Amino acid sequence: MRKKIALIGGGQIGQILAMLAAQRELGDVVLLDIPPLENPVKGKALDLMEMAPHGNYDASITGTSDYKDIAGADVVIVTAGKPREAGMTREDLLAVNIKIITDVANGVKANAPNAFCIIVTNPLDAMVYVFQKVTGFPKSRVAGMAGALDTARWRAFIAMELGVSVVDVAGTVLGGHGPDMVPLPRLTTVGGVPLADIVSKETIEKLATRTREAGTEIVKLFGKGSAFFSPAWSAITMAEAYLKDKKRVIPCAALCEGEYGVRNLFIGVPCVIGARGVEKILEIKLTDDEKAMLAKTVAGVTKTVAETKM
Ligand code: APR
């Protein structure tokens, strides 16, 4: 039997998720949105079914506003909620999205209690925290999609700067999904060559700053709404690692209980993702400077999470 992927939120990111999940034949896809958007998501699902003969994929893609239709989902990806507009921070979304995530968490808990859940809605680190508190799901089955995207952006900018294949750029970004996130140049390599050996300190700082502000750069260009292609594929990478037990090492927002000196907080850290969900958090021996940067981002996430009053 095919796996089942439930996508909660059928907007910009949700529709790309549906396309990627179908194209990669991860399973059957249910795209859920709230009334009166039932018909638009049914339309998107039908459009994707009609694309299948060219896409060469076999998957059932359906749209709904009824949580019963996500019953038994193996993976749930949550993008329900408002995106940013120009001039907004991710934290400006807290009040509106906390209500949405609470509703979604209750719907998922009642209908797909065994799913691996990937949260994309912003402010990411707080929303994934709320989702886990409301559902009570084990920490291995709830993760936030942020580090995967932040690291993709870091790698993309380095490849663009150097004119090399992005495939050969390896690195990681720690911390919250915001301007204090911590790219780690010391541990970034280009085909095995340390980044610091081939790029000046000034250029590295420029690339790190661009990575921290990458979401805002896109929001400014769009004017309304935020990035959707790269967040979608980042979440699909996580879903695929789970469904295929790939044991990929992917930075994601995971519940830390002592790792990196962080307690009871979802923060971006390198995770092993396989059939048991977030199977392990890998701890890096950080330098004092890196520890100080991590402490700053953790303080920011702690403040936002405190505002959720959960
Ligand atoms: N249940 C299900 N869907 C909901 C709910 C809800 N309670 N509330 C809102 N939605 C739906 C909206 O109707 C909309 O179709 O969520 C969808 C969000 O889609 P977009 O507005 O296009 O936003 P998108 O760009 O997909 O971003 C979604 O991810 O990256 C974050 O900051 C971004 O928080 C935002 C989220």
Short mmCIF file of N, CA, C and O and ligand atoms in Angstrom, two decimals, residues 8-14 32-34 37 44 67 78-84 90 93 97 99-100 103-104 120-123 145 225-228 231, ligand 1:
data_model
loop_
_atom_site.label_atom_id
_atom_site.label_comp_id
_atom_site.label_asym_id
_atom_site.label_seq_id
_atom_site.Cartn_x
_atom_site.Cartn_y
_atom_site.Cartn_z
N ILE A 8 -1.22 20.17 5.42
CA ILE A 8 -2.20 21.05 6.07
C ILE A 8 -1.85 22.48 5.69
O ILE A 8 -0.85 23.03 6.14
N GLY A 9 -2.72 23.06 4.86
CA GLY A 9 -2.43 24.36 4.25
C GLY A 9 -2.15 24.12 2.78
O GLY A 9 -1.18 23.44 2.44
N GLY A 10 -3.01 24.65 1.95
CA GLY A 10 -2.86 24.41 0.51
C GLY A 10 -2.56 25.68 -0.25
O GLY A 10 -3.03 25.89 -1.37
N GLY A 11 -1.77 26.56 0.37
CA GLY A 11 -1.41 27.83 -0.28
C GLY A 11 -0.16 27.66 -1.13
O GLY A 11 0.04 26.63 -1.79
N GLN A 12 0.68 28.68 -1.08
CA GLN A 12 1.88 28.70 -1.95
C GLN A 12 2.78 27.50 -1.68
O GLN A 12 3.19 26.80 -2.61
N ILE A 13 3.14 27.30 -0.40
CA ILE A 13 4.06 26.19 -0.10
C ILE A 13 3.32 24.85 -0.25
O ILE A 13 3.85 23.90 -0.82
N GLY A 14 2.08 24.80 0.24
CA GLY A 14 1.32 23.55 0.21
C GLY A 14 1.19 22.98 -1.19
O GLY A 14 1.34 21.77 -1.41
N LEU A 32 -5.12 19.77 2.53
CA LEU A 32 -6.24 20.26 3.34
C LEU A 32 -6.12 21.76 3.57
O LEU A 32 -5.06 22.26 3.90
N ASP A 33 -7.23 22.45 3.36
CA ASP A 33 -7.28 23.88 3.69
C ASP A 33 -8.64 24.16 4.33
O ASP A 33 -9.50 23.26 4.39
N ILE A 34 -8.81 25.37 4.84
CA ILE A 34 -10.07 25.66 5.53
C ILE A 34 -11.13 26.18 4.56
O ILE A 34 -10.79 26.80 3.56
N LEU A 37 -11.86 27.53 1.18
CA LEU A 37 -10.82 27.20 0.20
C LEU A 37 -10.86 25.74 -0.23
O LEU A 37 -9.94 25.22 -0.84
N LYS A 44 -6.56 22.34 -7.24
CA LYS A 44 -5.11 22.12 -7.32
C LYS A 44 -4.80 20.63 -7.40
O LYS A 44 -3.93 20.19 -8.16
N TYR A 67 -10.81 17.02 8.20
CA TYR A 67 -9.66 16.33 8.81
C TYR A 67 -9.79 14.81 8.74
O TYR A 67 -8.78 14.10 8.80
N VAL A 78 2.87 20.82 7.85
CA VAL A 78 1.98 21.92 8.20
C VAL A 78 2.52 23.25 7.67
O VAL A 78 3.61 23.70 8.08
N THR A 79 1.77 23.84 6.75
CA THR A 79 2.10 25.20 6.28
C THR A 79 0.92 26.13 6.53
O THR A 79 0.93 27.28 6.06
N ALA A 80 -0.09 25.66 7.24
CA ALA A 80 -1.26 26.50 7.51
C ALA A 80 -0.83 27.74 8.28
O ALA A 80 -0.06 27.64 9.23
N GLY A 81 -1.34 28.87 7.85
CA GLY A 81 -1.02 30.10 8.57
C GLY A 81 -0.67 31.22 7.63
O GLY A 81 -0.59 31.04 6.43
N LYS A 82 -0.52 32.38 8.21
CA LYS A 82 -0.21 33.57 7.40
C LYS A 82 1.29 33.65 7.12
O LYS A 82 2.10 33.36 7.99
N PRO A 83 1.63 34.05 5.90
CA PRO A 83 3.04 34.36 5.62
C PRO A 83 3.33 35.84 5.87
O PRO A 83 2.41 36.62 6.10
N ARG A 84 4.60 36.20 5.81
CA ARG A 84 4.99 37.60 6.03
C ARG A 84 4.67 38.48 4.83
O ARG A 84 4.57 38.01 3.71
N ARG A 90 9.14 37.61 11.32
CA ARG A 90 8.40 36.35 11.50
C ARG A 90 7.61 36.40 12.81
O ARG A 90 6.51 35.86 12.90
N LEU A 93 3.93 37.36 13.16
CA LEU A 93 2.89 36.39 12.80
C LEU A 93 2.41 35.58 14.00
O LEU A 93 1.47 34.80 13.90
N ASN A 97 -0.88 33.10 13.97
CA ASN A 97 -0.55 31.71 13.63
C ASN A 97 -0.64 30.75 14.81
O ASN A 97 -0.83 29.55 14.61
N LYS A 99 -3.04 30.52 16.90
CA LYS A 99 -4.42 29.99 16.92
C LYS A 99 -4.56 28.92 15.84
O LYS A 99 -5.15 27.86 16.06
N ILE A 100 -4.02 29.23 14.68
CA ILE A 100 -4.13 28.29 13.56
C ILE A 100 -3.41 26.99 13.89
O ILE A 100 -3.95 25.88 13.70
N ASP A 103 -5.36 24.80 16.30
CA ASP A 103 -6.45 24.08 15.60
C ASP A 103 -5.90 22.90 14.81
O ASP A 103 -6.43 21.79 14.85
N VAL A 104 -4.84 23.18 14.08
CA VAL A 104 -4.24 22.14 13.23
C VAL A 104 -3.75 20.98 14.10
O VAL A 104 -3.97 19.80 13.79
N VAL A 120 6.18 24.01 9.20
CA VAL A 120 6.83 25.01 8.35
C VAL A 120 6.38 26.42 8.73
O VAL A 120 7.07 27.41 8.50
N THR A 121 5.20 26.52 9.32
CA THR A 121 4.60 27.82 9.64
C THR A 121 5.51 28.64 10.55
O THR A 121 6.10 28.11 11.49
N ASN A 122 5.55 29.95 10.30
CA ASN A 122 6.36 30.86 11.11
C ASN A 122 5.54 31.57 12.18
O ASN A 122 4.33 31.71 12.03
N PRO A 123 6.15 32.05 13.25
CA PRO A 123 7.58 31.93 13.57
C PRO A 123 7.91 30.48 13.95
O PRO A 123 7.38 29.95 14.93
N MET A 145 10.86 22.62 10.02
CA MET A 145 11.67 22.79 8.81
C MET A 145 12.26 24.20 8.82
O MET A 145 11.56 25.16 8.54
N GLY A 225 3.74 38.01 0.71
CA GLY A 225 4.01 36.58 0.76
C GLY A 225 5.50 36.31 0.91
O GLY A 225 6.34 37.22 0.81
N SER A 226 5.83 35.05 1.19
CA SER A 226 7.24 34.70 1.43
C SER A 226 7.63 33.51 0.56
O SER A 226 6.84 32.99 -0.21
N ALA A 227 8.88 33.08 0.74
CA ALA A 227 9.45 32.04 -0.13
C ALA A 227 8.59 30.78 -0.12
O ALA A 227 8.01 30.44 0.91
N PHE A 228 8.54 30.09 -1.26
CA PHE A 228 7.77 28.85 -1.27
C PHE A 228 8.47 27.67 -1.93
O PHE A 228 8.35 26.55 -1.47
N PRO A 231 11.40 26.43 0.71
CA PRO A 231 10.84 25.81 1.92
C PRO A 231 10.18 24.46 1.60
O PRO A 231 10.29 23.50 2.36
N1 APR B 1 -6.19 25.04 8.64
C1 APR B 1 -5.72 24.75 7.42
N2 APR B 1 -5.24 25.69 6.59
C2 APR B 1 -5.23 26.95 7.01
C3 APR B 1 -5.70 27.32 8.29
C4 APR B 1 -6.20 26.29 9.12
N3 APR B 1 -6.67 26.55 10.36
N4 APR B 1 -5.54 28.66 8.40
C5 APR B 1 -5.01 29.10 7.25
N5 APR B 1 -4.82 28.09 6.40
C6 APR B 1 -4.30 28.10 5.04
C7 APR B 1 -4.68 29.37 4.27
O1 APR B 1 -6.03 29.31 3.85
C8 APR B 1 -3.68 29.33 3.12
O2 APR B 1 -4.18 28.68 1.98
O3 APR B 1 -2.88 28.13 5.03
C9 APR B 1 -2.51 28.52 3.69
C10 APR B 1 -1.21 29.30 3.77
O4 APR B 1 -0.82 29.55 2.47
P1 APR B 1 -0.16 30.95 2.04
O5 APR B 1 -0.96 32.07 2.61
O6 APR B 1 0.05 30.91 0.57
O7 APR B 1 1.26 30.92 2.81
P2 APR B 1 2.59 30.11 2.41
O8 APR B 1 3.45 30.98 1.57
O9 APR B 1 2.25 28.76 1.94
O10 APR B 1 3.29 30.05 3.86
C11 APR B 1 2.71 29.32 4.91
O11 APR B 1 4.80 28.91 5.99
O12 APR B 1 6.96 29.70 5.58
C12 APR B 1 5.80 29.85 6.35
O13 APR B 1 5.81 32.20 6.91
C13 APR B 1 5.16 31.19 6.15
O14 APR B 1 3.68 31.03 8.02
C14 APR B 1 3.76 30.93 6.61
C15 APR B 1 3.52 29.48 6.17
#
